[in-house]
Coordinates of N, CA and C in Angstrom, one line a residue:
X1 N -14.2 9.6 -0.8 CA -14.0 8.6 0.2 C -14.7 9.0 1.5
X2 N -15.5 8.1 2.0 CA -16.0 8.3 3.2 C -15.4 8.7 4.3
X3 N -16.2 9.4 5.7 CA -14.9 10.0 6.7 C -14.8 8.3 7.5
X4 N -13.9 8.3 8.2 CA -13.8 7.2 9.4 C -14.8 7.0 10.1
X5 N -15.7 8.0 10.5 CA -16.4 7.9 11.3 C -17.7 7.1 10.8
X6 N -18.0 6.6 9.7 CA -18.8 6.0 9.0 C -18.6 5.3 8.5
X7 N -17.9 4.8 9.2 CA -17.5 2.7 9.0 C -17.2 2.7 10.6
X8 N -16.8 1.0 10.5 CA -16.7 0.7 11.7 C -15.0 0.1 12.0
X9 N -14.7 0.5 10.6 CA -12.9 -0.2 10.1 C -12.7 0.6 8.9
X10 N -11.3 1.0 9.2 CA -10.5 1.0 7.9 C -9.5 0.1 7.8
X11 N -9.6 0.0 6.3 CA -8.3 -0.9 5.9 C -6.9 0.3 5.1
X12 N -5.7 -0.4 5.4 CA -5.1 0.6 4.9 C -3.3 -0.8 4.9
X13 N -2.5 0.6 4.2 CA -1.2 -0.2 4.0 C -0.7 0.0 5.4
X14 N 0.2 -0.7 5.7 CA 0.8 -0.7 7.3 C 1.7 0.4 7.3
X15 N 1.6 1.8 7.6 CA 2.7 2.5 7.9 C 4.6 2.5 8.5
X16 N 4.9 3.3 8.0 CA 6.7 2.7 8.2 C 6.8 2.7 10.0
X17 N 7.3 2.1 10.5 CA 7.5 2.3 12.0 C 6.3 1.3 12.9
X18 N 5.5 0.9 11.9 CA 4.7 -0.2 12.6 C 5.1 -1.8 12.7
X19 N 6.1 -2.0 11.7 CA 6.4 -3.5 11.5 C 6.9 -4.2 12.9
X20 N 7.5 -3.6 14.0 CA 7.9 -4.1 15.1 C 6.5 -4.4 16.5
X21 N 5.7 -3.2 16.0 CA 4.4 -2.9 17.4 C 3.5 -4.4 16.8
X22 N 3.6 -4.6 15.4 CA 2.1 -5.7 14.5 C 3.4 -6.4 14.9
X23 N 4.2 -7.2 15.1 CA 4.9 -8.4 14.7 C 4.4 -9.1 16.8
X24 N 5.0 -7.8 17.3 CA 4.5 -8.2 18.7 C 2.9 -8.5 18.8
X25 N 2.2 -8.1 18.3 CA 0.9 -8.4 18.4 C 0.5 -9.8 17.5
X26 N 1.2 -10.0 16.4 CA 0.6 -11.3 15.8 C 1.0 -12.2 16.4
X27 N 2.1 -12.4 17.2 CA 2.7 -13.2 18.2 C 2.2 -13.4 19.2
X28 N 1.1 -12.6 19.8 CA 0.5 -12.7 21.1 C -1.1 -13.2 20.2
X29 N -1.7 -12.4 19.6 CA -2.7 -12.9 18.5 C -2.5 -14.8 18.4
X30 N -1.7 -15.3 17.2 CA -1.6 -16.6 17.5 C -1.4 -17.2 18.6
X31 N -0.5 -16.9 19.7 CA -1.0 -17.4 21.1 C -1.7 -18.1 21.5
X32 N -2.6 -16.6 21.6 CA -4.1 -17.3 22.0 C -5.1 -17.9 21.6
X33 N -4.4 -18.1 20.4 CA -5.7 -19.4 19.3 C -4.4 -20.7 19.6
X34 N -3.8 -20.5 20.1 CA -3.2 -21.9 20.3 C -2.5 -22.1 19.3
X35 N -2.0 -21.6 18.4 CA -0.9 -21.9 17.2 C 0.1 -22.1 17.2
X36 N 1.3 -22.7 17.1 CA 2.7 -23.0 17.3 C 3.1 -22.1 16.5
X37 N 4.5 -20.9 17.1 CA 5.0 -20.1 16.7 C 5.6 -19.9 15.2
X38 N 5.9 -21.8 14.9 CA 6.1 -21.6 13.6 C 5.3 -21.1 12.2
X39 N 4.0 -21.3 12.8 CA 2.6 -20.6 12.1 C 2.8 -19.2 11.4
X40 N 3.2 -18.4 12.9 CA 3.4 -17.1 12.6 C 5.2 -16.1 12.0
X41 N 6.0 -17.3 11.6 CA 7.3 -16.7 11.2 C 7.0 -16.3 9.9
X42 N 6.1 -16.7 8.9 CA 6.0 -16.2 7.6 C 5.5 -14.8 7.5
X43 N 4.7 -14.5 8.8 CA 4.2 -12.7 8.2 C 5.1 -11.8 9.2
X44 N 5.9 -12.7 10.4 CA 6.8 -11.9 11.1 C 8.4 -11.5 9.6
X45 N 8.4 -12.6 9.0 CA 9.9 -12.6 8.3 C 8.9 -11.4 6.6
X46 N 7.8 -11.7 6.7 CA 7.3 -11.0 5.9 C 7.8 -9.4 6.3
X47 N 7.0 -8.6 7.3 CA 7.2 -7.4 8.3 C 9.1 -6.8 8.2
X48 N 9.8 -8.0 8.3 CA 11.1 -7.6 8.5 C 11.5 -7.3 7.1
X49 N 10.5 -7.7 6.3 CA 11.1 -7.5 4.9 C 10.5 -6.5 4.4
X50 N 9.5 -5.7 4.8 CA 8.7 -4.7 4.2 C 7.8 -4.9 3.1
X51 N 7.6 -6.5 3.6 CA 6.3 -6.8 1.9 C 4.7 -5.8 1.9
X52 N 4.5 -6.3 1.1 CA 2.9 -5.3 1.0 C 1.9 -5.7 2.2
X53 N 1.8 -5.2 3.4 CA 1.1 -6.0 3.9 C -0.1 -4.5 4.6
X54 N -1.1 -5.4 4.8 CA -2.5 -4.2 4.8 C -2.9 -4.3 5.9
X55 N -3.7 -3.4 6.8 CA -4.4 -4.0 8.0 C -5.4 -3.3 8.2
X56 N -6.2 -4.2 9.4 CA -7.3 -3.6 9.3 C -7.6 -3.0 11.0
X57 N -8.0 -1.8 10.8 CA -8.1 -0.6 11.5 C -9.3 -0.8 12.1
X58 N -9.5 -0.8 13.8 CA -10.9 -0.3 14.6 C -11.0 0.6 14.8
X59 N -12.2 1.7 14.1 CA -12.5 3.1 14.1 C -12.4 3.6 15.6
X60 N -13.3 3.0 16.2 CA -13.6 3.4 17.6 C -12.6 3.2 18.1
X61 N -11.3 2.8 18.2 CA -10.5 2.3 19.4 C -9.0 2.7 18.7
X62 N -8.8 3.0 17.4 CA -7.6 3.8 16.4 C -6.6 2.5 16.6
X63 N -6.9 1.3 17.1 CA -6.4 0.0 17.2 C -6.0 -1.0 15.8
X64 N -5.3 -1.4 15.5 CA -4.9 -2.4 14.4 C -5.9 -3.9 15.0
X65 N -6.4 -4.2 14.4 CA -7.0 -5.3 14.6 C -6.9 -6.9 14.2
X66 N -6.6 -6.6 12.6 CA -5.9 -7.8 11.7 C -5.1 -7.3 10.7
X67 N -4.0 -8.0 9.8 CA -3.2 -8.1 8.8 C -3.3 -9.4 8.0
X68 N -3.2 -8.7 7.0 CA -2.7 -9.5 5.6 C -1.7 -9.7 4.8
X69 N -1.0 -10.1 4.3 CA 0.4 -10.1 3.5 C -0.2 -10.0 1.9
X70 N -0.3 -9.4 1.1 CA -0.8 -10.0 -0.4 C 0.9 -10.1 -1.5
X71 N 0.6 -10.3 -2.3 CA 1.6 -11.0 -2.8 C 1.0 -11.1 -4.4
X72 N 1.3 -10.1 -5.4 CA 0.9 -9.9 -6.6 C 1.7 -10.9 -7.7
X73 N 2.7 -12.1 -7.2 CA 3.3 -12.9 -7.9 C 4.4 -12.0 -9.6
X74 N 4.1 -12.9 -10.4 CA 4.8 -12.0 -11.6 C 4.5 -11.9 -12.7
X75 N 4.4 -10.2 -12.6 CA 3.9 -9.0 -13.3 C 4.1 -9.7 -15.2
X76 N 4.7 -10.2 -15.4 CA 5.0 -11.0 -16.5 C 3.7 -12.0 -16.8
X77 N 3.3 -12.6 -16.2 CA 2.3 -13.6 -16.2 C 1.3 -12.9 -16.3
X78 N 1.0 -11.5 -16.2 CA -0.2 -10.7 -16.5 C -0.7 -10.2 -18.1
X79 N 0.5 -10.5 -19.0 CA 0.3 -10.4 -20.3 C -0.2 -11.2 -21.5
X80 N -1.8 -11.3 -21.0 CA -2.9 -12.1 -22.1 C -1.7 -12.3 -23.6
X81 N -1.9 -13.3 -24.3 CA -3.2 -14.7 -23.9 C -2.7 -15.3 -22.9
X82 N -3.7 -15.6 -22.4 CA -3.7 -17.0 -21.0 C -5.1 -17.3 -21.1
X83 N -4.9 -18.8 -20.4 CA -6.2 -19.2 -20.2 C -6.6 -18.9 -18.5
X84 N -7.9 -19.4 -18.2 CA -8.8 -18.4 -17.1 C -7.4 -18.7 -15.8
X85 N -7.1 -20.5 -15.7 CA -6.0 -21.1 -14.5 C -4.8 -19.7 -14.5
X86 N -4.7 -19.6 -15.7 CA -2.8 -18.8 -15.8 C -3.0 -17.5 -15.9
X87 N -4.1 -16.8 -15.6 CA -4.9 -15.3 -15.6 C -4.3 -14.7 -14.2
X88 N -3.9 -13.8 -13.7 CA -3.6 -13.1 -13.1 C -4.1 -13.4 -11.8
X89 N -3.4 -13.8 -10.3 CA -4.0 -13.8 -9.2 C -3.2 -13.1 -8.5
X90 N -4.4 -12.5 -7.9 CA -3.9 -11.8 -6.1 C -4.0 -13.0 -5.0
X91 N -2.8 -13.1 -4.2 CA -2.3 -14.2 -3.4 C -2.2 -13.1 -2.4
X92 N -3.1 -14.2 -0.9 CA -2.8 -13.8 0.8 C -2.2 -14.5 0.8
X93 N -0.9 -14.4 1.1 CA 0.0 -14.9 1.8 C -0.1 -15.9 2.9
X94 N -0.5 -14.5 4.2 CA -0.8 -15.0 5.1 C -1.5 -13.8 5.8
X95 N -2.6 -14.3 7.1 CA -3.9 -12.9 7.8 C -3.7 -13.6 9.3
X96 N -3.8 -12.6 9.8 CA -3.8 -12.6 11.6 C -5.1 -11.8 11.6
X97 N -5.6 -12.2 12.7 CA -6.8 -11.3 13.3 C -6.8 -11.5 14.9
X98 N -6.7 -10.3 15.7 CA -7.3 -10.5 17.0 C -8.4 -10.9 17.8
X99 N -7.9 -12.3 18.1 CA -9.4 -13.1 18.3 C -10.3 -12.6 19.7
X100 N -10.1 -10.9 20.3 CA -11.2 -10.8 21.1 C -11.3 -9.4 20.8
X101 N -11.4 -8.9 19.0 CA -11.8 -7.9 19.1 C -13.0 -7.6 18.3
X102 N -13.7 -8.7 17.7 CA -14.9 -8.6 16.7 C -14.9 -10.1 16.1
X103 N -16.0 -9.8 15.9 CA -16.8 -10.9 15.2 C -16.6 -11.4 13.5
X104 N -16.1 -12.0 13.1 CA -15.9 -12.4 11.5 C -14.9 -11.4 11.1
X105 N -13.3 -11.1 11.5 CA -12.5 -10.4 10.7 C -12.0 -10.6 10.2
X106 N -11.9 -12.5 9.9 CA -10.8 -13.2 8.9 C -12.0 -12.8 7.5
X107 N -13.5 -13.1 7.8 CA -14.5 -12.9 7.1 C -14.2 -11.6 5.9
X108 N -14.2 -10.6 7.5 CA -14.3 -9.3 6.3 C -13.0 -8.8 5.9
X109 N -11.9 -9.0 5.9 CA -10.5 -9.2 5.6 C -10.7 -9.8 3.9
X110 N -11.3 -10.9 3.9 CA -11.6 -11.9 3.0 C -12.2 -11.1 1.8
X111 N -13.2 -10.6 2.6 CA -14.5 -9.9 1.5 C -13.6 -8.8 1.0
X112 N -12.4 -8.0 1.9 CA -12.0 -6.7 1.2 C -11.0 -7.1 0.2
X113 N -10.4 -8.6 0.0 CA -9.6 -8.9 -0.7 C -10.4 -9.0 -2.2
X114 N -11.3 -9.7 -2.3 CA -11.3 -10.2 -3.2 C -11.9 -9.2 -4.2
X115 N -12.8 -8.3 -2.8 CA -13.3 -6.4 -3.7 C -11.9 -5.6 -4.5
X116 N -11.0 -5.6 -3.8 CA -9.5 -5.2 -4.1 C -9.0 -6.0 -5.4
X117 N -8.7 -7.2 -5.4 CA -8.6 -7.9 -6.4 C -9.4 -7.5 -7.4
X118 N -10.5 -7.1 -7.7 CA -11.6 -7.3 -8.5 C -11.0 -5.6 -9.4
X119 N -11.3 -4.8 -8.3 CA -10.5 -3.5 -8.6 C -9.0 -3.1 -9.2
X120 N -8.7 -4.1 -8.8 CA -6.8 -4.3 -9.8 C -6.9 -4.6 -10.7
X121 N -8.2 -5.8 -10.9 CA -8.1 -6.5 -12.9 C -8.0 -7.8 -12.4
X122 N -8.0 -7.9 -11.3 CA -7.2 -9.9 -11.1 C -8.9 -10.5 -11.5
X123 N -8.7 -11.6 -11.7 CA -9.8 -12.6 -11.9 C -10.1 -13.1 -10.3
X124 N -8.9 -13.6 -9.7 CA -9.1 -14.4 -8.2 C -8.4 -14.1 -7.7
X125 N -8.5 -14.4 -6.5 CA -7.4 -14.3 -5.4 C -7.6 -15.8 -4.8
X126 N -6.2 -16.1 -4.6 CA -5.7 -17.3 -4.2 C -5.1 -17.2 -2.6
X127 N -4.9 -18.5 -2.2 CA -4.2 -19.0 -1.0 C -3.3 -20.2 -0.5
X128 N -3.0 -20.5 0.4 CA -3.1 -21.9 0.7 C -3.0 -21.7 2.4
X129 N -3.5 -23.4 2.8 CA -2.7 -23.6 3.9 C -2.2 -25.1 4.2
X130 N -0.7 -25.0 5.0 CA -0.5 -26.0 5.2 C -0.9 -27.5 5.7
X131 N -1.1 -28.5 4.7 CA -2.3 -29.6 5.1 C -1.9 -30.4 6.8
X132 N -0.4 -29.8 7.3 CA -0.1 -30.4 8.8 C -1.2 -29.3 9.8
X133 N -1.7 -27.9 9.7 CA -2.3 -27.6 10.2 C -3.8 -28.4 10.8
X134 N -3.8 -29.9 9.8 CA -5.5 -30.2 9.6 C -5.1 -31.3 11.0
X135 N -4.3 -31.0 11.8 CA -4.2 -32.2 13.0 C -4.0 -31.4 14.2
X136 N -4.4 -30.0 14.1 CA -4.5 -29.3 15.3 C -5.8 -28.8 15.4
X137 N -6.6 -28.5 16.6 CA -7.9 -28.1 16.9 C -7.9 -26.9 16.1
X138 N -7.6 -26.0 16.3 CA -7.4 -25.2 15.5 C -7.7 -25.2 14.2
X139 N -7.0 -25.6 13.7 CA -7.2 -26.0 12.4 C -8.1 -26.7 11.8
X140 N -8.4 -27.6 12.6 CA -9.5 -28.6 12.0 C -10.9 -27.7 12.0
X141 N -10.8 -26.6 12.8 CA -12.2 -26.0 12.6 C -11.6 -24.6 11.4
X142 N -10.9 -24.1 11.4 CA -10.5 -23.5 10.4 C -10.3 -23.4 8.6
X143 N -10.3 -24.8 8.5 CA -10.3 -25.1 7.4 C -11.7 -25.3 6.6
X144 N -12.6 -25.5 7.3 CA -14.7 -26.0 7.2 C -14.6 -24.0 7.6
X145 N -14.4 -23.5 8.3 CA -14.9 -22.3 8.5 C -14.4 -21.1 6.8
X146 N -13.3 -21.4 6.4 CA -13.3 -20.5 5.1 C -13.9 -21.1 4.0
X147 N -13.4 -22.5 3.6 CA -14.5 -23.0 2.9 C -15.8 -22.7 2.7
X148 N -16.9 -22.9 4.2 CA -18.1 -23.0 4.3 C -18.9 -21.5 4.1
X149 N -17.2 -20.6 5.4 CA -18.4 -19.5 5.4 C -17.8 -18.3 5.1
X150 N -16.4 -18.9 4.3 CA -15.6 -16.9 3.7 C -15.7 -17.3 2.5
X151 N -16.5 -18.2 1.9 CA -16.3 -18.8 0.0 C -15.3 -19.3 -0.7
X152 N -14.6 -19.8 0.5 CA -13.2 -20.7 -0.4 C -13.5 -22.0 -1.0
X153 N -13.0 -22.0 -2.0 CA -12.8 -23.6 -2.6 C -11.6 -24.3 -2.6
X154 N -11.4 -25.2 -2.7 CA -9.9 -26.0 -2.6 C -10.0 -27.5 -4.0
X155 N -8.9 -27.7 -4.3 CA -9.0 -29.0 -5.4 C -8.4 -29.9 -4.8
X156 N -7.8 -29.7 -2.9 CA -7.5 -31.1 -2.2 C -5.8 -30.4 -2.2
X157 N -5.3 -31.8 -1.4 CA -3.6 -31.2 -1.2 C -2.6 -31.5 -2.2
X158 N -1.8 -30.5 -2.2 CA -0.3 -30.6 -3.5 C 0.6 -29.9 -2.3
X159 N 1.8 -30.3 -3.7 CA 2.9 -30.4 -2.7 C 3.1 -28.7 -3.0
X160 N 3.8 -27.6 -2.0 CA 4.2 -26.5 -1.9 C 5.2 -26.3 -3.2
X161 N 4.9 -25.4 -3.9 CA 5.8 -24.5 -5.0 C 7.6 -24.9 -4.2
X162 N 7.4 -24.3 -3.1 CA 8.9 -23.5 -2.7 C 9.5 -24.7 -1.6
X163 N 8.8 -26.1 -1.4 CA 9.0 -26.9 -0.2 C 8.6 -28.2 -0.9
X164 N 9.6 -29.0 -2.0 CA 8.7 -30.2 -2.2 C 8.4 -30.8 -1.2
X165 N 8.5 -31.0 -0.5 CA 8.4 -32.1 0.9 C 7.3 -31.6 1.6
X166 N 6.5 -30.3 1.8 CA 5.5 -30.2 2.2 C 4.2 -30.2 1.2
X167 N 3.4 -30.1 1.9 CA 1.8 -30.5 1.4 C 1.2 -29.2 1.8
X168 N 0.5 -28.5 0.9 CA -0.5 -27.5 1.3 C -1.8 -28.2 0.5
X169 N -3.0 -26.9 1.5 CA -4.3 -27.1 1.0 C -5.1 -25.7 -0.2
X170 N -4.6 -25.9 -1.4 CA -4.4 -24.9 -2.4 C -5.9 -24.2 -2.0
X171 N -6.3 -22.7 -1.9 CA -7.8 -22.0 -2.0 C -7.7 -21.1 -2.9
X172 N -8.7 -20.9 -3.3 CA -9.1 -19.8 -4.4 C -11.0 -20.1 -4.2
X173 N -10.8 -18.1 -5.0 CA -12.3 -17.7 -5.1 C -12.3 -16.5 -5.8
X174 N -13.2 -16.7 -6.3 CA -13.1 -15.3 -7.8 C -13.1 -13.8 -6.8
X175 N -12.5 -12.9 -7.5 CA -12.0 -11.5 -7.6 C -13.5 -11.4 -7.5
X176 N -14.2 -10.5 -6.8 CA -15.3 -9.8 -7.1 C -16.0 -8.4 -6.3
X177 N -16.3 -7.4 -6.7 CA -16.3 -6.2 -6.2 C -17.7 -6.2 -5.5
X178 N -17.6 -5.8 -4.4 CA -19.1 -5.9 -3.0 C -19.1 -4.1 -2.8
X179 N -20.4 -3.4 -3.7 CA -20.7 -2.5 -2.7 C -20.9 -2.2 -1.9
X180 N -21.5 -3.2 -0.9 CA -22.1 -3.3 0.8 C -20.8 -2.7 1.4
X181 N -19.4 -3.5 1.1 CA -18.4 -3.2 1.8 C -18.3 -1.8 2.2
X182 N -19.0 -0.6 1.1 CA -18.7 0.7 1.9 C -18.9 1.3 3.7
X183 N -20.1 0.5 3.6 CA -20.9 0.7 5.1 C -20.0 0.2 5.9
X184 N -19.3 -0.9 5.5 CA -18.4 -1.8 6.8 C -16.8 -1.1 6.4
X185 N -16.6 -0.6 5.7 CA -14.8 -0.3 5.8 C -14.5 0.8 4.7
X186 N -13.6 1.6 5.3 CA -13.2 2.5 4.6 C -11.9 2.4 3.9
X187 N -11.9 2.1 2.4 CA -10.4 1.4 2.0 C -9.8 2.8 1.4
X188 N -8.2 2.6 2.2 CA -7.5 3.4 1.6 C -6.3 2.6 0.8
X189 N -6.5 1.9 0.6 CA -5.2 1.0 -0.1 C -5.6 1.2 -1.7
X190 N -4.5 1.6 -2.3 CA -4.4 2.2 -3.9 C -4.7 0.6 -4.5
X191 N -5.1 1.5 -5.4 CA -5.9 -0.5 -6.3 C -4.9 -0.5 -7.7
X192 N -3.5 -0.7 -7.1 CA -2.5 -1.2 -8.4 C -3.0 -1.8 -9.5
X193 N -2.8 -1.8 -10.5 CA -3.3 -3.0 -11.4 C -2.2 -3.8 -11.4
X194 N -2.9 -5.1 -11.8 CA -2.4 -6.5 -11.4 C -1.5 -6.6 -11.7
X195 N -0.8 -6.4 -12.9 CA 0.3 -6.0 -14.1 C 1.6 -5.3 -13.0
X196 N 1.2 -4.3 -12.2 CA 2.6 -3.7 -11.7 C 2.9 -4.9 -10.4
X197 N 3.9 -4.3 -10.1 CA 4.7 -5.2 -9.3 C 5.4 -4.4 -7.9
X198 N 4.8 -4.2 -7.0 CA 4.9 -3.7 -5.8 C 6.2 -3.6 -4.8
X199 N 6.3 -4.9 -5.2 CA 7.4 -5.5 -4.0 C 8.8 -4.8 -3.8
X200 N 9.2 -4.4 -5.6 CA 10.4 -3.9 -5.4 C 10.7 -2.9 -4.1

């Protein structure tokens, strides 16, 4: 594994005793992109629950920068035959990033999932977001920015698994492993296979 000093980020699991310092920061984080606080209750109630969530580290400044929630679904659905739709996916939850401390970190957050994914065995990694987000400024550029320029695809809006009444905007993009990433981030997050089940 490379030293820290030869990247410009590590990514890593969120240590015990940080869920309270990241919960105040994603809260001030959304803020200032103008988000309504209900945006950010899923990775705060995430944090209080101690889900798997990752973040990403500024070498220079020993600062948390961004987080991710991932979410390996069930370990049961990982036992072939399936077809390519019912094949194993790594799911973000949900990602914060602090919007004045670098350039593209929803980007390279993105890029480290899907290298991670790729590394576990998953085929893709999946998403969504809520289709009421598409009537805030925010959002409206948000949605054309992962699409266009982190590689998401979408098949249009359905209604939420766990909320018939709401509408999300389903994304997915194949699992794939980027050697470049080494030069940009030093990963210390264990590359589960897809099959185990974390959460317990």
């Amino acid at each position: 594994m490379p030293s820290r000093r030869n990247t410009e980020y590590t990514v890593r699991l969120l240590l015990p005793g940080e869920e309270g310092p990241l919960a105040e920061q994603v809260t001030l984080w959304r803020s200032r992109r103008n988000l309504a606080r209900e945006v950010t209750q899923p990775l705060l109630e995430a944090l209080r629950r101690e889900r798997e969530i990752v973040v990403l580290v500024d070498n220079d400044q020993d600062t948390i920068v961004g987080c991710l929630q991932l979410d390996r679904g069930n370990p049961a659905a990982a036992s072939p035959p399936h077809t390519e739709a019912q094949a194993p996916a790594l799911k973000l939850v949900t990602m914060a990033t602090d919007p004045g401390a670098g350039y593209r970190l929803g980007w390279l957050l993105t890029l480290w999932a899907r290298h991670h994914a790729a590394l576990c065995g998953y085929r893709r990694l999946v998403s969504e977001i809520p289709v009421r987000h598409h009537t805030s400024p925010v959002g409206r550029k948000l949605f054309p920015y992962l699409l266009d320029r982190c590689g998401w695809s979408t098949t249009g809006p359905t209604r939420a698994a766990n909320h018939s009444s709401a509408w999300v905007n389903p994304l997915e993009t194949a699992a794939a492993t980027h050697p470049s990433l080494a030069a940009m981030v030093t990963d210390e997050v264990p590359h589960a296979p897809a099959w185990q089940d974390t959460s317990a």
